[in-house]
Short mmCIF file of C-alpha atoms and ligand atoms in Angstrom, two decimals:
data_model
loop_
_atom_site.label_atom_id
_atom_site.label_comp_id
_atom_site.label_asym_id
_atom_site.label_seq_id
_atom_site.Cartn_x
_atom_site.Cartn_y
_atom_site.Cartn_z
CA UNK A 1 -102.31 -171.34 164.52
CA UNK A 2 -105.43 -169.63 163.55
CA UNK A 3 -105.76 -165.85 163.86
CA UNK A 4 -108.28 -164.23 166.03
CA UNK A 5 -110.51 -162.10 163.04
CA UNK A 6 -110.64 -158.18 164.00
CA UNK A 7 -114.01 -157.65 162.61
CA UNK A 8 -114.75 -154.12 161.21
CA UNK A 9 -118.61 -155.11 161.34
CA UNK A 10 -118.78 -155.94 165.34
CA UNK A 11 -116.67 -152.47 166.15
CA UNK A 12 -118.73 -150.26 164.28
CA UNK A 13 -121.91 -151.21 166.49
CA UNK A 14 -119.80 -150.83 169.24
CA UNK A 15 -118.95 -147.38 168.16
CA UNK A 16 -122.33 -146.35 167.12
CA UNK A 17 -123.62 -147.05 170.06
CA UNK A 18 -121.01 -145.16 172.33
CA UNK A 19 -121.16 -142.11 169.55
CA UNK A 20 -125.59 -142.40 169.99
CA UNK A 21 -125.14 -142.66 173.61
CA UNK A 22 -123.30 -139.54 173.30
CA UNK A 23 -125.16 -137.44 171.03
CA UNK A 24 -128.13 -137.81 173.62
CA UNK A 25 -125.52 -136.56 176.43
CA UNK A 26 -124.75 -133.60 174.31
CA UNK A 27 -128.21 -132.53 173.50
CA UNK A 28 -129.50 -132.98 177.44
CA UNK A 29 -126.88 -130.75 178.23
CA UNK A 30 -126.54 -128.60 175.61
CA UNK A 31 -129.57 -128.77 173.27
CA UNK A 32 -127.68 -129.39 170.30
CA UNK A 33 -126.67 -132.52 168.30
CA UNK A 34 -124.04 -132.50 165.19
CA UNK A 35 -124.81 -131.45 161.75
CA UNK A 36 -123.29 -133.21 158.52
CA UNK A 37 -123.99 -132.30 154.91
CA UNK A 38 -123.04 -134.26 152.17
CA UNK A 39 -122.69 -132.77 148.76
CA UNK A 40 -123.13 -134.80 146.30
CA UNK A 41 -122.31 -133.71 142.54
CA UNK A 42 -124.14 -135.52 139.67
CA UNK A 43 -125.91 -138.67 139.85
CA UNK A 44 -122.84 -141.50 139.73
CA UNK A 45 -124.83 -145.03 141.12
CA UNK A 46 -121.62 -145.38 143.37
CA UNK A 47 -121.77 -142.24 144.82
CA UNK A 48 -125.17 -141.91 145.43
CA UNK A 49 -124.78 -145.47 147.70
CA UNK A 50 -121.43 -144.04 149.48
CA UNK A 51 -123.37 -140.61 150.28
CA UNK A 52 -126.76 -142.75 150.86
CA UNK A 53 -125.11 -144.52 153.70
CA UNK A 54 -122.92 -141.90 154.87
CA UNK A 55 -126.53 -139.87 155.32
CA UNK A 56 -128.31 -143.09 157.06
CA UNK A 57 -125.69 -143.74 159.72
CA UNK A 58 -126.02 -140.13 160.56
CA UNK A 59 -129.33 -140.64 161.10
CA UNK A 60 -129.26 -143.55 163.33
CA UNK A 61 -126.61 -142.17 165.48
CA UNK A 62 -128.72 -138.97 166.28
CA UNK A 63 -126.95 -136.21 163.87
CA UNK A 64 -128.93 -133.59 161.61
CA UNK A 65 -128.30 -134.82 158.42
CA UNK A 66 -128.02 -132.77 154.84
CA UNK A 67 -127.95 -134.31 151.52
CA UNK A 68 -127.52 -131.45 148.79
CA UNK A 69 -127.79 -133.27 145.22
CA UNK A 70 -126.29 -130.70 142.47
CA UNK A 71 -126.10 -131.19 138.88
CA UNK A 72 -123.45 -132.29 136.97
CA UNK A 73 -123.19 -128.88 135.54
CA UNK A 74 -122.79 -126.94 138.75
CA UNK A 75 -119.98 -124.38 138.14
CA UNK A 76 -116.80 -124.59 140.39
CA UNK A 77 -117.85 -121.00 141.60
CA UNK A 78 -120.90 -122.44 142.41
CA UNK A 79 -119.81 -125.50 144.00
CA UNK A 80 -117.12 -122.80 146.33
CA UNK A 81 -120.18 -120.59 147.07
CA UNK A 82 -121.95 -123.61 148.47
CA UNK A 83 -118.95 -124.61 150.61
CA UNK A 84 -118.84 -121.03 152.02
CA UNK A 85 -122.39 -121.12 152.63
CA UNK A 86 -122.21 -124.55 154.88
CA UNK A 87 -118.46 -123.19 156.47
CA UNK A 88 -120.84 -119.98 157.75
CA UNK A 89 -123.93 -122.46 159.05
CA UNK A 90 -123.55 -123.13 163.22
CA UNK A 91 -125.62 -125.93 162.87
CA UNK A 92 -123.08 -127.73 160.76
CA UNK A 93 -119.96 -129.31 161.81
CA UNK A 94 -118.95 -131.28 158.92
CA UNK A 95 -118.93 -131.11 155.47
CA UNK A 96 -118.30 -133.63 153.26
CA UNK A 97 -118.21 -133.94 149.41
CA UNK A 98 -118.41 -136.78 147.70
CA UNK A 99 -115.55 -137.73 144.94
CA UNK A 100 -114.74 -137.64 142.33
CA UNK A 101 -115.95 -134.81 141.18
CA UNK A 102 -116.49 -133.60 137.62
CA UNK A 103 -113.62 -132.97 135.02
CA UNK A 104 -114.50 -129.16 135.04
CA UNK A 105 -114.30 -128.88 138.47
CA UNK A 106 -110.81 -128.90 140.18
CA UNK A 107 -110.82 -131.48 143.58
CA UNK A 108 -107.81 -130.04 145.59
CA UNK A 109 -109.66 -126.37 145.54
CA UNK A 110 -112.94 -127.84 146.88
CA UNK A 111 -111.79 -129.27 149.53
CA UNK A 112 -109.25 -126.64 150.82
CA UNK A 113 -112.03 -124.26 150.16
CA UNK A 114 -113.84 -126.42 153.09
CA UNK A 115 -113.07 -124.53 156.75
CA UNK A 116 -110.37 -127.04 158.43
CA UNK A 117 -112.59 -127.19 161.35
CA UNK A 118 -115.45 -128.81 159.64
CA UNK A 119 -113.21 -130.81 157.30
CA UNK A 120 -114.18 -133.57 159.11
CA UNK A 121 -112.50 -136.52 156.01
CA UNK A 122 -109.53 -135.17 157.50
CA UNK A 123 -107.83 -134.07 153.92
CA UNK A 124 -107.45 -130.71 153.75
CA UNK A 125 -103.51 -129.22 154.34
CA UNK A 126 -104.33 -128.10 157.72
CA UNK A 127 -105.50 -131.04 159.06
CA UNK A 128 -102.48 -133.11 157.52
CA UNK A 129 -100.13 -130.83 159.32
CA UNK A 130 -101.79 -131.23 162.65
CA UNK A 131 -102.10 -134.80 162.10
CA UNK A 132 -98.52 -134.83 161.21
CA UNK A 133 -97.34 -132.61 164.53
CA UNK A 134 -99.68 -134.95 166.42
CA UNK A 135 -100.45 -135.20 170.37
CA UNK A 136 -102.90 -132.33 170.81
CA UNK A 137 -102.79 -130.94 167.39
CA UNK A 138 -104.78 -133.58 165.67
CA UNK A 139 -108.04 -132.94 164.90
CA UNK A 140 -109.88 -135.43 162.49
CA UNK A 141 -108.02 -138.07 161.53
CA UNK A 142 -108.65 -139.25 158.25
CA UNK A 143 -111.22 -141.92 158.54
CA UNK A 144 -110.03 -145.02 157.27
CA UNK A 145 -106.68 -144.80 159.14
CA UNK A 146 -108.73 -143.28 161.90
CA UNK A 147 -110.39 -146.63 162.07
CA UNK A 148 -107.20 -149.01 161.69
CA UNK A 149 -105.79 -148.04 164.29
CA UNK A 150 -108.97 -148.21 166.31
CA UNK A 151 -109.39 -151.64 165.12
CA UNK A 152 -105.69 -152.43 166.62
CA UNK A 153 -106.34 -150.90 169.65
CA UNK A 154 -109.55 -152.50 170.52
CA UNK A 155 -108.36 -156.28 169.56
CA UNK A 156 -105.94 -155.27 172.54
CA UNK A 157 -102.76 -155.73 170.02
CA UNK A 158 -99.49 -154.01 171.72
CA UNK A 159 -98.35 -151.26 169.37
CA UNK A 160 -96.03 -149.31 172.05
CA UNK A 161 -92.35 -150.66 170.78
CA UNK A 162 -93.84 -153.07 167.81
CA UNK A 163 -92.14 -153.02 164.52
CA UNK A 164 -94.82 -151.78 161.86
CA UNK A 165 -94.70 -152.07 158.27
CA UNK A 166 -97.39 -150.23 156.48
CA UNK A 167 -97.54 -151.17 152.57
CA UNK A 168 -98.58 -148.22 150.03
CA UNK A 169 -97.66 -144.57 150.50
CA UNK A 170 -101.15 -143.08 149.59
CA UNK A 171 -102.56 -139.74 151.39
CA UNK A 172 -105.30 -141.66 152.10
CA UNK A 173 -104.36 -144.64 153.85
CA UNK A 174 -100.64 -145.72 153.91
CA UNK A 175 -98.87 -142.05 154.86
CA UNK A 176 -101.19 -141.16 157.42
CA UNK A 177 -101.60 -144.10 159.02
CA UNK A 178 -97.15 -144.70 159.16
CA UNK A 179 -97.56 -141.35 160.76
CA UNK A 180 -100.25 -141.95 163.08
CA UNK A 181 -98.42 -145.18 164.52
CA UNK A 182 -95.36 -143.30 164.99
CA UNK A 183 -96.80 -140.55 167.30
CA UNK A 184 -96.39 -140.86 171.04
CA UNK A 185 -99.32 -141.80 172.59
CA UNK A 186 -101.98 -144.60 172.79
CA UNK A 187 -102.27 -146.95 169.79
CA UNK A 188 -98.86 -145.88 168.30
CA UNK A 189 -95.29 -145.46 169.48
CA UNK A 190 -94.62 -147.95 166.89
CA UNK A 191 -91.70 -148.24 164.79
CA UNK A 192 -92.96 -147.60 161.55
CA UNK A 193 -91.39 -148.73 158.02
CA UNK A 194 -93.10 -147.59 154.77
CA UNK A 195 -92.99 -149.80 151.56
CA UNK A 196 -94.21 -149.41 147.85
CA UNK A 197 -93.42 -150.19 144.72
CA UNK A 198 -89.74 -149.36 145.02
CA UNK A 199 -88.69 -151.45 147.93
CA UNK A 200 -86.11 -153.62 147.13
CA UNK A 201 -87.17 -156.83 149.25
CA UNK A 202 -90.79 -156.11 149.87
CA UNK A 203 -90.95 -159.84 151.66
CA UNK A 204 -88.21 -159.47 153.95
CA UNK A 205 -89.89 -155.98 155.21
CA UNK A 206 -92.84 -157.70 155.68
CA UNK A 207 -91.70 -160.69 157.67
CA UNK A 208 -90.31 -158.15 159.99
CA UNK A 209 -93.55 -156.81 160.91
CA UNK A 210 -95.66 -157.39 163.99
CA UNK A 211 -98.16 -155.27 162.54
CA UNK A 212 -98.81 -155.45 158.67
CA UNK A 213 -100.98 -152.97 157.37
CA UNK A 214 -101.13 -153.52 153.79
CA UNK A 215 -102.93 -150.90 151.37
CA UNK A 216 -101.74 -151.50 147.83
CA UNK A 217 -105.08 -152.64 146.24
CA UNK A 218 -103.37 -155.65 144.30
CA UNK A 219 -105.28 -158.87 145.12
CA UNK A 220 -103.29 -161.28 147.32
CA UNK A 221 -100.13 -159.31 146.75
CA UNK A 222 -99.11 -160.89 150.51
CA UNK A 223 -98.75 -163.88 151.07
CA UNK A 224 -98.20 -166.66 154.03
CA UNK A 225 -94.50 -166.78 154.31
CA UNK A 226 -94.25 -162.72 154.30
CA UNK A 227 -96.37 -162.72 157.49
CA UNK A 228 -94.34 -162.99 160.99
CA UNK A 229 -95.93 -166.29 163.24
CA UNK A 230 -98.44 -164.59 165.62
CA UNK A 231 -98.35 -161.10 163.94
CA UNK A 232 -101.29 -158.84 163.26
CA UNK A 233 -102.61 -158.48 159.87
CA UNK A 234 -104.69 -155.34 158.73
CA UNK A 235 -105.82 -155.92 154.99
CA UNK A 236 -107.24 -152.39 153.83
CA UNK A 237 -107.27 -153.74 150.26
CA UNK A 238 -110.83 -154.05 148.26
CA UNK A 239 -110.30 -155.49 145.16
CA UNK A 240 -113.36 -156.34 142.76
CA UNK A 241 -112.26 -159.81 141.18
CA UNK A 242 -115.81 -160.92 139.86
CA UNK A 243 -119.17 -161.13 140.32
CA UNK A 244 -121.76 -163.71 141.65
CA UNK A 245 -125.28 -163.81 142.72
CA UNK A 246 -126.27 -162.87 146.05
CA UNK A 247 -127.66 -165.71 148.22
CA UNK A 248 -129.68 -163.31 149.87
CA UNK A 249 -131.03 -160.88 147.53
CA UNK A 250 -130.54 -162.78 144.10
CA UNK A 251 -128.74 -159.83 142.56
CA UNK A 252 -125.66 -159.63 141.02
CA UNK A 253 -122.72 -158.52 143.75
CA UNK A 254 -119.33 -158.30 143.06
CA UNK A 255 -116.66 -160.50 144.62
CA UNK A 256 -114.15 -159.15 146.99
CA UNK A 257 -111.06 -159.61 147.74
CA UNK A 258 -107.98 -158.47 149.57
CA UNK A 259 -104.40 -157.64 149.34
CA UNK A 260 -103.27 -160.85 151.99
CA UNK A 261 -104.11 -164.26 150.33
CA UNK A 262 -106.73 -164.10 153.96
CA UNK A 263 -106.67 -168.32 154.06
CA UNK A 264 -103.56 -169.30 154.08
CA UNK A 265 -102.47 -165.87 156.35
CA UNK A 266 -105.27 -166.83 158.80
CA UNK A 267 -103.20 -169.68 159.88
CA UNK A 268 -100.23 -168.08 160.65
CA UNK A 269 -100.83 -164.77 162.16
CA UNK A 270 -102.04 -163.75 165.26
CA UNK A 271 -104.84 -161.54 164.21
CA UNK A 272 -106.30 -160.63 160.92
CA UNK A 273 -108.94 -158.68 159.49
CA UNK A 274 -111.25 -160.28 157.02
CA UNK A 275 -112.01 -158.80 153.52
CA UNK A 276 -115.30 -157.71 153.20
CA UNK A 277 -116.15 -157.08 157.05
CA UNK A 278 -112.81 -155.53 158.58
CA UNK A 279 -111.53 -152.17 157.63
CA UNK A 280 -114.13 -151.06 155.38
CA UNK A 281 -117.22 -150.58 157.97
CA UNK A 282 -114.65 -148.21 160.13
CA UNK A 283 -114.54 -145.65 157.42
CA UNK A 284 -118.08 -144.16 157.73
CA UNK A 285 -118.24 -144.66 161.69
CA UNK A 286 -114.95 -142.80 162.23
CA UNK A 287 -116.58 -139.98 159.75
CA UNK A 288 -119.32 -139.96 162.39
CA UNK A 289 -116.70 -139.77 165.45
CA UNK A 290 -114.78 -137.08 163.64
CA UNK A 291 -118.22 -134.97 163.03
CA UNK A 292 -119.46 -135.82 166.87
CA UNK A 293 -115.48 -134.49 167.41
CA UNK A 294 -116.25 -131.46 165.54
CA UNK A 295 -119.10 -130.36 167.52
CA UNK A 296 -117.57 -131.06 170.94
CA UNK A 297 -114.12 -128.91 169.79
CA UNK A 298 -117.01 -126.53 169.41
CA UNK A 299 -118.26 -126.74 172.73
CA UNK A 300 -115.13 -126.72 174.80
CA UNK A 301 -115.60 -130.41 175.43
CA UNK A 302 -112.62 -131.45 173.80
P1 NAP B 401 -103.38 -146.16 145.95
O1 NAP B 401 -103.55 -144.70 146.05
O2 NAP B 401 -103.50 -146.85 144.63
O3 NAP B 401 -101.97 -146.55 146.58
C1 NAP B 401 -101.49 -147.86 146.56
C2 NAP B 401 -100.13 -147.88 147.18
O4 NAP B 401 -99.68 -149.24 147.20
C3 NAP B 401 -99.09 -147.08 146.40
O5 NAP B 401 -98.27 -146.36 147.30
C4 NAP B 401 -98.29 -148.14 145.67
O6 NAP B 401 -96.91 -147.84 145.54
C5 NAP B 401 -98.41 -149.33 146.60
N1 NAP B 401 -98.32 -150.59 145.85
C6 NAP B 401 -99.10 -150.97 144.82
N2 NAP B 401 -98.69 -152.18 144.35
C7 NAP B 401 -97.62 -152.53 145.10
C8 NAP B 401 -96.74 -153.63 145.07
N3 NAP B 401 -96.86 -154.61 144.19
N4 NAP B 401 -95.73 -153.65 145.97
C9 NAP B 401 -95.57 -152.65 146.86
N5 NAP B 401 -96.38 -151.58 146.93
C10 NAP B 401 -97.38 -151.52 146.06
O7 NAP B 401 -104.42 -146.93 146.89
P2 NAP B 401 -105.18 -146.51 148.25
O8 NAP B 401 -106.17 -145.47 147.94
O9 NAP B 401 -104.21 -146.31 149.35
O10 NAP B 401 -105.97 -147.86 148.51
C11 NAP B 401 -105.31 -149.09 148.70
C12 NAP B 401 -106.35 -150.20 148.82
O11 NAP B 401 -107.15 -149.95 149.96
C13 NAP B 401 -107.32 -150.29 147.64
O12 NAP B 401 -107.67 -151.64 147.42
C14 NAP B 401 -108.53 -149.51 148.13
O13 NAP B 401 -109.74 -149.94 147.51
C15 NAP B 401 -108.51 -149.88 149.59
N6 NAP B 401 -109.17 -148.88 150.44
C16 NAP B 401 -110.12 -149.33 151.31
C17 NAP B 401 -110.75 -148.43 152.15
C18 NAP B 401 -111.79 -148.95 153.08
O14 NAP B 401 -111.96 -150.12 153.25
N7 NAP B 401 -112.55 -148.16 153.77
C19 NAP B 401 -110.44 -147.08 152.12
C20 NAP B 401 -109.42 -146.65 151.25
C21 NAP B 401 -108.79 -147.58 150.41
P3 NAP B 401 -96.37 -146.59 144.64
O15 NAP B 401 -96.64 -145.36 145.44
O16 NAP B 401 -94.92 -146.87 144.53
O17 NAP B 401 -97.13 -146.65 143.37
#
């Protein structure tokens, strides 16, 4: 058998054109479109790209779009006066800021400074609990399980009654995303296992699954014989395991992998998602969905 490929890359136009189509709606109607700022601390070359495309997409999709550089040396009181100052603005509906931050400057109080209704990463307290009471509750998803289960949804994969097995127990990626699978409602009433590093038979959990999501960031930790015939395979892993020069550009580029050996899985599951080009272009689009969100919760619309 070979696997249908979920690709991350054909979605996100899909979705950035529904989210543009939108944003013109919205501003017909109501004369306003949705504000994002990024903050972005220092001068740290991967940051700068994240934050660089972050602010682009915004762009093309129709949002007003922020970028406040700070220095390096920006004082947390500082950093907390500038949250307050974007948590006050009505023209901005989420705030984002980029990690990691400096040493001198403590994460988890940045972000929880950020007002849960503009927290539109999805990380602060508030929006985990509302994510984990679910139905109407939920707010902003975080993005990159925001986008999974998109990605499930729209390759038409049946999740009401499926066994799930979700692999890594991060906030990020592996907790939420168990939980959001679990939830009633569309995309989910799954039945959701949760594996990591303690798991006695890690294989045998797997080959139960007819939905792997695997998150661990080791390279090829899956491989063929875990993976149910016909199941579908989300690989959220992005491991750097060289380098090479880019056809294209003639730079150097690293070389990606993922956490399912992807050509030996292809022929056995159902569907798969290829590493680079499946989950990782979701990430930033469902950022723009959750600030589009954020605007129309502030509307009435939603
Ligand atoms: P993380 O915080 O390092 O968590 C990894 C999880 O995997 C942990 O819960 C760990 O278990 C588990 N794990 C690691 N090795 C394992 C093994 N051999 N067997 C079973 N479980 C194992 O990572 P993360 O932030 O969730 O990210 C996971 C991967 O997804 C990384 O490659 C990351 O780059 C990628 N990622 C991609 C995107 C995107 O594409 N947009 C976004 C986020 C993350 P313990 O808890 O027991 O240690």
């Amino acid at each position: 058998m070979t696997a249908k490929l979920i690709k991350g890359t054909e979605i996100r136009e899909e979705i950035l054109e529904e989210i543009t189509r939108e944003v013109k709606e919205i501003k017909e109607k109501h004369g306003v479109v949705p504000g994002l700022v990024t903050i972005l601390v220092g001068s740290s070359p991967a940051s700068i790209s994240y934050v660089t495309l972050k602010i682009k997409t915004a762009h093309r999709v129709g949002f007003t779009e922020i970028q406040d550089d700070q220095p390096v040396d920006i004082s947390e009181e500082d950093l907390l006066a500038l949250i307050e100052k974007y948590n006050k603005d009505e023209s901005i509906n989420g705030i984002l800021v980029q990690l990691p931050l400096p040493k001198h400057i403590d994460d988890k109080k940045i972000l929880n400074a950020i007002d849960p209704d503009k927290d539109v990463d999805g990380f602060h307290p508030v929006n985990v609990g509302r994510l984990m009471i679910g139905g109407d509750e939920v707010k902003f998803p975080p993005c990159t399980p925001f986008g999974i289960q998109e990605m499930i949804i729209r390759a038409g994969v049946e999740t009401s009654g499926a066994e799930v097995v979700v692999v890594g127990r991060s906030n990020i990626v592996g907790k939420p995303i168990a939980n959001m699978m679990v939830q009633k409602g569309p995309g989910a009433n799954a039945t959701v296992t949760i594996v990591h590093t303690r798991t006695k038979d890690l294989a045998a959990h797997c080959k139960r699954a007819d939905i792997l999501i695997v998150a661990a960031g080791v390279p090829d930790l899956v491989k063929p014989e875990w993976i149910k015939p016909g199941a579908c395979v989300i690989d959220v892993g992005v491991n750097r395991v060289g380098e090479k020069i880019s056809e294209k550009t003639g730079k150097t580029i690293a070389i990606l992998k993922g956490d399912v050996d992807f050509d030996a899985a292809k022929e056995i599951a159902g569907y798969i998602t290829p590493v680079p080009g499946g989950v990782g272009p979701m990430t930033i689009t469902m950022l723009m969905l959750n600030t589009l969100k954020s605007l129309k919760f502030k509307l009435g619309l939603m």
